[in-house]
Short mmCIF file of C-alpha atoms in Angstrom, two decimals:
data_model
loop_
_atom_site.label_atom_id
_atom_site.label_comp_id
_atom_site.label_asym_id
_atom_site.label_seq_id
_atom_site.Cartn_x
_atom_site.Cartn_y
_atom_site.Cartn_z
CA MET W 10 -24.74 2.64 16.28
CA TYR W 11 -28.67 2.78 15.62
CA ASN W 12 -29.88 1.69 12.21
CA SER W 13 -33.12 3.05 10.91
CA ILE W 14 -35.27 0.50 8.88
CA SER W 15 -38.17 1.37 6.80
CA ASN W 16 -41.03 -1.25 7.27
CA PRO W 17 -43.95 -1.28 4.96
CA CYS W 18 -45.52 -4.65 6.46
CA LYS W 19 -45.74 -2.88 9.62
CA THR W 20 -44.05 -5.72 11.48
CA ILE W 21 -42.44 -4.57 14.70
CA LEU W 22 -39.67 -6.57 16.53
CA GLN W 23 -40.97 -6.94 20.07
CA ASN W 24 -37.89 -7.01 22.17
CA SER W 25 -38.00 -3.97 24.85
CA ALA W 26 -34.48 -4.76 25.77
CA SER W 27 -32.92 -3.89 22.39
CA THR W 28 -35.81 -1.95 20.38
CA GLU W 29 -37.35 1.38 20.21
CA THR W 30 -40.68 1.97 18.52
CA HIS W 31 -41.61 5.47 17.03
CA ASP W 32 -44.82 6.46 15.60
CA GLU W 33 -43.38 8.55 12.97
CA GLY W 34 -43.79 6.32 9.76
CA ASN W 35 -43.94 2.99 11.83
CA VAL W 36 -39.93 3.24 12.03
CA THR W 37 -38.16 0.68 14.24
CA ASP W 38 -34.59 1.58 15.77
CA TYR W 39 -32.81 -1.60 16.49
CA ARG W 40 -29.52 -2.59 17.47
CA THR W 41 -27.85 -5.96 18.50
CA LYS W 42 -26.07 -7.09 21.78
CA VAL W 43 -22.73 -7.21 19.96
CA ALA W 44 -20.24 -4.92 21.18
CA ARG W 45 -18.26 -3.14 18.73
CA ASN W 46 -14.62 -4.27 18.13
CA PRO W 47 -12.52 -1.87 20.54
CA SER W 48 -9.73 -2.09 18.14
CA MET W 49 -11.90 -0.47 15.44
CA GLU W 50 -12.76 2.26 18.03
CA ARG W 51 -9.03 3.04 18.16
CA LEU W 52 -8.73 4.08 14.52
CA GLN W 53 -8.34 7.66 13.87
CA ASN W 54 -10.56 9.25 11.28
CA ASN W 55 -11.29 7.77 7.91
CA TYR W 56 -8.76 5.69 6.11
CA LEU W 57 -6.60 8.07 4.22
CA PHE W 58 -7.39 7.60 0.43
CA PRO W 59 -11.22 7.25 0.99
CA GLU W 60 -10.96 10.50 2.65
CA ILE W 61 -9.20 12.29 -0.22
CA PHE W 62 -11.81 11.04 -2.53
CA ALA W 63 -14.70 12.35 -0.35
CA ARG W 64 -12.94 15.89 -0.37
CA GLU W 65 -12.64 15.45 -4.15
CA SER W 66 -16.07 14.97 -4.44
CA GLN W 67 -17.17 17.90 -2.53
CA HIS W 68 -14.64 19.89 -4.59
CA ILE W 69 -16.35 18.86 -7.84
CA LYS W 70 -19.68 19.73 -6.34
CA LYS W 71 -18.45 23.26 -5.65
CA TYR W 72 -16.71 23.57 -9.02
CA PRO W 73 -18.58 21.28 -11.52
CA ASN W 74 -16.87 22.59 -14.45
CA ALA W 75 -13.33 22.58 -13.15
CA LYS W 76 -10.75 20.13 -14.61
CA VAL W 77 -9.55 18.08 -11.54
CA ILE W 78 -5.95 16.68 -11.96
CA ARG W 79 -5.60 13.90 -9.68
CA LEU W 80 -1.83 13.51 -8.11
CA GLY W 81 -3.01 12.20 -4.61
CA VAL W 82 -4.05 8.47 -4.73
CA GLY W 83 -1.21 6.31 -6.49
CA ASP W 84 -3.33 4.99 -9.21
CA THR W 85 -2.04 4.20 -12.68
CA THR W 86 -3.35 5.87 -15.66
CA GLU W 87 -2.01 4.61 -18.61
CA PRO W 88 -3.49 1.67 -20.62
CA LEU W 89 -2.50 -1.85 -20.38
CA PRO W 90 -0.12 -3.18 -22.95
CA ASP W 91 -1.76 -5.08 -25.76
CA VAL W 92 -0.10 -8.24 -25.24
CA VAL W 93 -1.35 -8.23 -21.44
CA ALA W 94 -4.79 -7.18 -22.16
CA SER W 95 -5.11 -9.79 -24.98
CA SER W 96 -3.81 -12.59 -22.73
CA MET W 97 -6.58 -11.95 -20.32
CA ALA W 98 -9.15 -11.54 -22.89
CA ASN W 99 -8.28 -14.74 -24.68
CA TYR W 100 -8.49 -16.61 -21.29
CA ALA W 101 -11.85 -14.92 -20.48
CA HIS W 102 -12.94 -16.47 -23.86
CA GLY W 103 -11.63 -19.78 -23.12
CA LEU W 104 -13.82 -20.07 -19.93
CA ALA W 105 -16.95 -19.90 -22.43
CA THR W 106 -15.76 -23.28 -23.82
CA LYS W 107 -15.79 -26.75 -22.40
CA THR W 108 -11.86 -27.37 -23.06
CA GLY W 109 -10.94 -23.99 -21.51
CA TYR W 110 -13.23 -23.75 -18.43
CA ARG W 111 -11.54 -23.76 -15.37
CA GLY W 112 -12.93 -23.31 -11.71
CA TYR W 113 -11.00 -23.16 -8.53
CA GLY W 114 -7.26 -23.05 -8.98
CA ALA W 115 -4.38 -23.61 -6.42
CA GLU W 116 -4.69 -21.15 -3.58
CA GLN W 117 -0.91 -20.29 -3.79
CA GLY W 118 -1.39 -19.32 -7.57
CA SER W 119 -0.49 -21.06 -10.83
CA GLU W 120 2.65 -22.96 -11.08
CA ASP W 121 3.64 -21.19 -14.24
CA LEU W 122 3.21 -17.67 -12.45
CA ARG W 123 4.83 -18.56 -9.39
CA LYS W 124 7.86 -20.03 -11.37
CA ALA W 125 8.06 -16.69 -13.67
CA ILE W 126 7.97 -14.46 -10.77
CA ALA W 127 10.86 -16.43 -8.95
CA GLU W 128 12.87 -16.24 -12.16
CA LYS W 129 12.08 -12.55 -13.09
CA PHE W 130 12.56 -11.17 -9.74
CA TYR W 131 14.49 -13.59 -7.56
CA LYS W 132 17.14 -15.06 -10.07
CA ASP W 133 20.25 -16.09 -8.33
CA MET W 134 18.81 -15.31 -4.73
CA GLY W 135 17.70 -18.91 -3.82
CA ILE W 136 14.00 -18.37 -3.98
CA GLN W 137 11.92 -21.29 -5.00
CA ASP W 138 8.83 -21.36 -6.89
CA GLU W 139 6.83 -22.85 -3.79
CA GLU W 140 8.00 -20.18 -1.63
CA VAL W 141 5.90 -17.51 -3.94
CA PHE W 142 2.40 -17.04 -2.99
CA VAL W 143 0.39 -15.35 -5.82
CA SER W 144 -2.44 -13.07 -4.49
CA ASP W 145 -4.86 -10.32 -5.24
CA GLY W 146 -2.74 -7.38 -4.29
CA ALA W 147 0.22 -6.56 -1.70
CA GLN W 148 -2.38 -4.69 0.64
CA CYS W 149 -4.45 -7.68 0.89
CA ASP W 150 -1.38 -9.95 1.88
CA ILE W 151 -0.29 -7.39 4.62
CA SER W 152 -3.94 -8.10 6.38
CA ARG W 153 -3.39 -11.83 5.63
CA LEU W 154 0.15 -11.53 7.35
CA GLN W 155 -1.56 -9.63 10.30
CA LEU W 156 -3.73 -12.43 10.87
CA LEU W 157 -0.75 -14.80 10.61
CA PHE W 158 1.19 -12.94 13.37
CA GLY W 159 -2.01 -12.12 15.60
CA SER W 160 -2.65 -9.53 18.38
CA ASN W 161 0.36 -10.38 20.58
CA MET W 162 3.05 -9.12 18.21
CA SER W 163 4.79 -5.71 18.84
CA ILE W 164 5.83 -3.78 15.39
CA ALA W 165 7.92 -1.30 14.15
CA VAL W 166 7.17 0.98 11.23
CA GLN W 167 8.92 3.80 9.08
CA ASP W 168 7.51 7.10 9.98
CA PRO W 169 6.18 8.21 7.41
CA SER W 170 4.79 4.72 5.97
CA PHE W 171 2.06 3.62 3.91
CA PRO W 172 -1.08 3.72 6.43
CA ALA W 173 -2.24 0.11 5.97
CA TYR W 174 0.87 -1.23 8.19
CA ILE W 175 -0.56 0.91 11.08
CA ASP W 176 -4.02 0.59 10.56
CA SER W 177 -4.10 -3.22 10.12
CA SER W 178 -1.97 -3.39 13.34
CA VAL W 179 -4.71 -1.30 15.18
CA ILE W 180 -7.43 -3.49 13.68
CA ILE W 181 -5.76 -6.80 14.72
CA GLY W 182 -5.53 -5.36 18.32
CA GLN W 183 -1.54 -4.99 18.49
CA THR W 184 -1.56 -1.50 19.47
CA GLY W 185 -2.86 0.67 22.31
CA ASP W 186 -4.72 3.90 22.16
CA VAL W 187 -3.42 6.76 20.09
CA GLU W 188 -1.35 9.77 21.99
CA ASN W 189 -3.55 12.69 21.12
CA GLU W 190 -0.47 15.04 21.14
CA SER W 191 1.89 12.89 18.94
CA GLY W 192 -0.64 11.42 16.96
CA ARG W 193 1.13 8.05 17.46
CA TYR W 194 -0.28 4.88 18.79
CA LYS W 195 1.06 3.17 21.90
CA ASN W 196 2.87 -0.11 21.37
CA ILE W 197 4.14 0.74 18.14
CA GLU W 198 7.79 1.69 17.58
CA TYR W 199 7.77 4.60 15.03
CA MET W 200 11.22 4.86 13.18
CA SER W 201 11.77 8.27 12.23
CA CYS W 202 12.78 8.74 8.61
CA GLY W 203 13.02 12.25 7.49
CA PRO W 204 15.43 14.56 5.74
CA GLU W 205 17.67 15.05 9.00
CA ASN W 206 18.65 11.20 8.62
CA SER W 207 18.75 10.81 4.91
CA PHE W 208 15.05 8.87 5.27
CA PHE W 209 16.84 5.77 7.09
CA PRO W 210 16.01 5.09 10.85
CA ASP W 211 18.66 5.37 13.36
CA LEU W 212 18.55 1.48 14.52
CA TYR W 213 20.52 2.10 17.47
CA LYS W 214 17.76 4.12 18.99
CA THR W 215 15.16 1.71 17.62
CA ALA W 216 13.45 -0.38 20.35
CA GLN W 217 13.36 -4.28 19.73
CA THR W 218 9.98 -5.43 18.18
CA ASP W 219 8.70 -8.78 17.06
CA ILE W 220 7.93 -7.49 13.43
CA ILE W 221 9.47 -4.75 11.29
CA PHE W 222 7.50 -3.22 8.51
CA PHE W 223 9.92 -1.72 5.96
CA CYS W 224 9.25 -0.40 2.41
CA SER W 225 11.73 0.47 -0.20
CA PRO W 226 11.51 2.31 -2.24
CA ASN W 227 9.36 4.01 0.51
CA ASN W 228 6.03 5.14 0.01
CA PRO W 229 5.66 8.01 0.59
CA THR W 230 8.98 9.51 0.73
CA GLY W 231 10.19 7.51 -2.39
CA HIS W 232 13.82 6.56 -0.80
CA ALA W 233 15.25 3.55 -1.77
CA ALA W 234 17.37 1.76 0.79
CA SER W 235 20.95 1.17 -0.19
CA ARG W 236 22.79 -2.17 0.17
CA GLU W 237 24.42 -1.09 3.28
CA GLN W 238 21.44 0.24 4.89
CA LEU W 239 19.58 -2.91 4.16
CA GLU W 240 22.29 -4.99 5.52
CA GLN W 241 21.86 -2.70 8.59
CA VAL W 242 18.20 -3.64 8.75
CA VAL W 243 18.94 -7.38 8.28
CA ARG W 244 21.52 -7.54 11.10
CA PHE W 245 18.99 -5.69 13.31
CA ALA W 246 16.58 -8.26 12.73
CA GLN W 247 19.04 -11.00 13.47
CA GLU W 248 20.33 -9.38 16.55
CA ASN W 249 16.70 -9.06 17.81
CA GLY W 250 15.01 -12.25 16.52
CA SER W 251 12.69 -10.13 14.59
CA ILE W 252 10.91 -10.73 11.24
CA ILE W 253 11.12 -7.93 8.61
CA VAL W 254 7.87 -7.60 6.24
CA TYR W 255 9.55 -6.16 3.28
CA ASP W 256 7.38 -4.22 0.69
CA SER W 257 9.03 -4.06 -2.73
CA ALA W 258 5.78 -3.01 -4.55
CA TYR W 259 7.94 0.01 -6.36
CA ALA W 260 11.38 -1.85 -6.84
CA VAL W 261 11.10 -1.67 -10.68
CA TYR W 262 11.52 1.90 -10.28
CA ILE W 263 15.04 1.74 -8.88
CA THR W 264 17.45 3.32 -11.04
CA ASP W 265 20.54 3.98 -8.78
CA GLY W 266 21.56 0.21 -8.22
CA SER W 267 19.98 0.15 -4.71
CA PRO W 268 18.82 -3.52 -4.02
CA ARG W 269 15.29 -4.49 -5.42
CA SER W 270 14.80 -7.34 -3.14
CA ILE W 271 15.54 -7.96 0.45
CA TYR W 272 16.78 -11.29 -0.68
CA GLU W 273 19.86 -9.64 -2.34
CA ILE W 274 21.21 -9.25 1.34
CA PRO W 275 23.00 -12.41 2.77
CA GLY W 276 20.89 -13.79 5.65
CA ALA W 277 17.76 -12.33 4.66
CA LYS W 278 15.74 -15.30 4.06
CA LYS W 279 16.23 -16.40 7.71
CA VAL W 280 14.31 -13.04 8.66
CA ALA W 281 12.34 -11.49 6.13
CA ILE W 282 8.90 -11.96 4.03
CA GLU W 283 8.82 -9.87 1.00
CA VAL W 284 5.60 -8.27 -0.48
CA SER W 285 5.23 -7.13 -3.90
CA SER W 286 2.48 -6.23 -6.44
CA PHE W 287 1.57 -6.19 -10.18
CA SER W 288 -0.19 -2.82 -9.58
CA LYS W 289 2.83 -0.33 -10.13
CA ILE W 290 4.66 -2.92 -12.33
CA ALA W 291 1.88 -3.67 -15.05
CA GLY W 292 -0.62 -0.98 -14.01
CA PHE W 293 -2.81 -3.86 -12.49
CA THR W 294 -4.46 -1.44 -9.72
CA GLY W 295 -7.75 -2.55 -10.92
CA VAL W 296 -6.92 -5.98 -12.14
CA ARG W 297 -5.48 -6.72 -8.56
CA LEU W 298 -2.61 -8.97 -8.51
CA GLY W 299 0.25 -9.45 -6.30
CA TRP W 300 2.58 -11.91 -4.61
CA THR W 301 4.36 -12.63 -1.01
CA VAL W 302 7.57 -14.84 -0.74
CA VAL W 303 7.90 -16.85 2.54
CA PRO W 304 11.39 -18.39 2.56
CA LYS W 305 11.29 -21.95 3.95
CA GLU W 306 14.50 -20.89 6.13
CA LEU W 307 12.27 -18.51 8.15
CA MET W 308 11.35 -20.26 11.53
CA TYR W 309 9.48 -19.23 14.36
CA SER W 310 11.13 -19.24 18.08
CA ASN W 311 10.22 -22.96 18.29
CA GLY W 312 11.66 -23.97 14.95
CA PHE W 313 8.31 -24.34 13.25
CA PRO W 314 8.57 -22.97 9.71
CA VAL W 315 6.59 -19.89 9.16
CA ILE W 316 5.76 -20.66 5.54
CA ASN W 317 3.72 -23.71 6.61
CA ASP W 318 1.26 -21.29 8.89
CA PHE W 319 1.19 -18.76 5.81
CA LYS W 320 -0.04 -21.79 3.61
CA ARG W 321 -2.94 -22.47 5.97
CA ILE W 322 -3.90 -18.82 6.35
CA VAL W 323 -4.05 -18.59 2.63
CA CYS W 324 -5.89 -21.80 2.00
CA THR W 325 -8.48 -20.58 4.80
CA CYS W 326 -8.99 -17.34 3.80
CA PHE W 327 -8.43 -17.15 0.22
CA ASN W 328 -9.45 -18.88 -2.88
CA GLY W 329 -6.70 -17.94 -5.02
CA ALA W 330 -6.13 -14.89 -7.37
CA SER W 331 -8.43 -14.52 -10.60
CA ARG W 332 -7.30 -16.88 -13.28
CA ILE W 333 -7.93 -14.09 -15.66
CA ALA W 334 -5.57 -11.87 -13.60
CA GLN W 335 -3.04 -14.47 -13.37
CA ALA W 336 -2.92 -14.80 -17.26
CA GLY W 337 -2.32 -11.01 -17.49
CA GLY W 338 0.59 -11.45 -14.80
CA LEU W 339 2.05 -14.19 -16.93
CA ALA W 340 1.96 -12.20 -20.11
CA SER W 341 3.52 -9.29 -18.17
CA LEU W 342 6.47 -11.49 -17.33
CA SER W 343 7.01 -12.69 -20.82
CA GLU W 344 9.58 -11.13 -22.85
CA GLU W 345 7.61 -9.10 -25.04
CA GLY W 346 5.13 -8.13 -22.04
CA PHE W 347 7.90 -7.23 -19.76
CA LYS W 348 9.42 -4.96 -22.20
CA ALA W 349 5.98 -3.12 -22.55
CA VAL W 350 5.22 -2.90 -18.94
CA ILE W 351 8.82 -1.18 -18.39
CA SER W 352 7.82 1.29 -20.91
CA LEU W 353 4.84 2.40 -18.75
CA VAL W 354 7.19 2.67 -15.74
CA ASP W 355 9.71 4.74 -17.80
CA HIS W 356 6.60 6.81 -18.51
CA TYR W 357 5.71 7.43 -15.06
CA LYS W 358 9.60 8.18 -14.25
CA GLU W 359 9.56 10.83 -16.74
CA ASN W 360 6.31 12.35 -15.23
CA ALA W 361 8.20 12.40 -11.80
CA GLU W 362 11.27 13.97 -13.25
CA ILE W 363 8.85 16.85 -14.70
CA LEU W 364 7.22 17.43 -11.14
CA LEU W 365 10.51 17.14 -9.48
CA GLU W 366 11.72 19.90 -11.50
CA THR W 367 8.84 22.14 -11.13
CA PHE W 368 9.02 21.93 -7.35
CA LYS W 369 12.82 22.66 -7.41
CA SER W 370 12.11 25.67 -9.69
CA LEU W 371 9.65 26.79 -6.87
CA GLY W 372 12.29 26.82 -4.31
CA LEU W 373 10.69 23.87 -2.52
CA ARG W 374 12.45 21.00 -1.19
CA ALA W 375 11.08 18.03 -2.69
CA TYR W 376 12.38 14.54 -2.27
CA GLY W 377 12.04 11.04 -4.05
CA GLY W 378 10.70 11.01 -7.50
CA VAL W 379 14.03 9.31 -8.85
CA ASN W 380 13.76 5.68 -7.63
CA ALA W 381 10.00 5.73 -6.91
CA PRO W 382 7.07 7.49 -8.69
CA TYR W 383 6.22 9.76 -5.42
CA LEU W 384 7.52 13.11 -4.56
CA TRP W 385 7.66 14.14 -0.94
CA VAL W 386 7.08 17.84 -1.01
CA HIS W 387 8.09 19.81 2.07
CA PHE W 388 6.23 22.99 3.31
CA PRO W 389 7.91 23.95 6.74
CA GLY W 390 5.79 25.16 9.47
CA SER W 391 2.61 24.26 7.70
CA ASN W 392 -0.16 21.60 8.27
CA SER W 393 -0.43 19.24 5.34
CA TRP W 394 -4.15 19.12 5.10
CA ASP W 395 -4.09 23.16 4.83
CA VAL W 396 -1.73 22.73 1.89
CA PHE W 397 -3.79 19.96 0.36
CA ASN W 398 -6.90 22.21 0.77
CA GLU W 399 -5.20 25.19 -0.49
CA ILE W 400 -3.68 23.52 -3.61
CA LEU W 401 -7.08 22.06 -4.29
CA GLU W 402 -8.94 24.97 -4.01
CA LYS W 403 -6.53 27.20 -6.07
CA THR W 404 -5.26 24.82 -8.77
CA HIS W 405 -7.93 22.15 -8.63
CA ILE W 406 -5.12 19.40 -8.20
CA ILE W 407 -5.46 16.68 -5.87
CA THR W 408 -2.56 15.83 -3.51
CA ALA W 409 -1.99 13.62 -0.57
CA PRO W 410 -1.42 15.23 2.92
CA GLY W 411 1.58 13.94 4.73
CA ILE W 412 0.14 13.37 7.96
CA GLY W 413 -2.04 10.71 6.61
CA PHE W 414 1.18 8.75 6.32
CA GLY W 415 2.36 9.37 9.94
CA PRO W 416 3.06 12.13 12.37
CA ALA W 417 6.33 12.75 10.47
CA GLY W 418 4.25 13.82 7.49
CA LYS W 419 2.62 16.68 9.01
CA GLU W 420 4.43 19.39 7.04
CA PHE W 421 4.45 17.28 3.68
CA ILE W 422 2.58 16.52 0.71
CA ARG W 423 2.73 13.58 -1.39
CA VAL W 424 2.29 13.90 -5.21
CA THR W 425 2.10 11.10 -7.56
CA ALA W 426 3.72 10.82 -10.99
CA PHE W 427 1.02 8.63 -12.22
CA GLY W 428 -0.92 10.39 -14.67
CA HIS W 429 -1.32 11.39 -18.55
CA ARG W 430 1.58 13.23 -19.67
CA GLU W 431 -0.70 16.39 -20.77
CA ASN W 432 -2.14 16.16 -17.09
CA ILE W 433 1.32 16.42 -15.52
CA LEU W 434 2.69 19.24 -17.78
CA GLU W 435 -0.92 21.10 -17.04
CA ALA W 436 -0.26 20.42 -13.19
CA SER W 437 3.19 21.90 -13.43
CA GLU W 438 1.89 25.16 -15.05
CA ARG W 439 -1.03 25.36 -12.29
CA LEU W 440 1.62 24.84 -9.50
CA LYS W 441 3.78 27.34 -10.84
CA SER W 442 1.07 29.98 -11.12
CA LEU W 443 -0.05 29.34 -7.57
CA LEU W 444 3.40 29.15 -5.89
CA LEU W 445 5.68 31.46 -7.87
#
């Protein structure tokens, strides 16, 4: 790619092998001799959510006076509880004092927060404090795990699934080229999860892979795997010698008794890593705080503990989560704080119920919205970007096209329940006026 650089000093790099000089404005076009990473060239289009933002921006330019309602990107909207925000503010003010100032912290996170996470989310599951690694978010940890695994691993993903699993696999070099007709990457095992199989893959038809990415409740479908289903996943991993990367970012939304952690399943500590986040629990989408659990019992084929390598990855590639964010995370897990953040979760669950009833009243099949803050809405025979565009054009509502989550999403849109109540109610009325 060429880079046009204005040069007011009229200094021109003299390198005939890599420089082209033009008379117009003394502009020099220059390129290095470094080849582009071929894995980056395999990526399809833009990452989903920046593409949604770009289309939103174009729409606002076209309709500058329109009130746009954002139900596309899963971004929380309600203010942080005062107990959480105050804790971060107090910690930040303390940094301005000699006694309160702190610099680098432990890369794995503060001992107090690691202990609080283990006690709050993994009580009676045998997870120890030192197996919890605090981070700047689950999505960042997914990339660190890919760095841990390397390019020679084979992977399986739910289809549809959160796009970071696939895109990070492409970037690290685990995949082949995309197949134009199917939209699938070679060397990825796509585990179909649709209405026809109750959003759980047929593991008898799933090929063995090294790594299995599994999200429950699933983003985007909203399906929470039952205990029996997770037992199947763990047994499948044991039989094939695979490692499960289990994403539990939406576990607190589960209301039907389904497991909230993979470690509720016997034997899971020997085959699974769990990634989670404060983003959707405490509204930390902008604060950035998450964690990953790597059990000591999880071993490579040569018997070396995976946790030792993950420690090295964290210490090499990360200087630890913000101390201020960790103070907020610790406050959110206190008795008062957790009660407050769960009230936010309840708000979003009520939003989901409103939207679910809206789509059902329109005669559309909508899935999810019970154990997760997402609805997965089916428009048979459609192209999801076309549905996205029509809803945006006619109602000024942003959704997310299902194709962005995998080939199985081509006839679906994802709708998020994150929003102020008045906007959710208004969106409901707009959708009814369009689709009735």
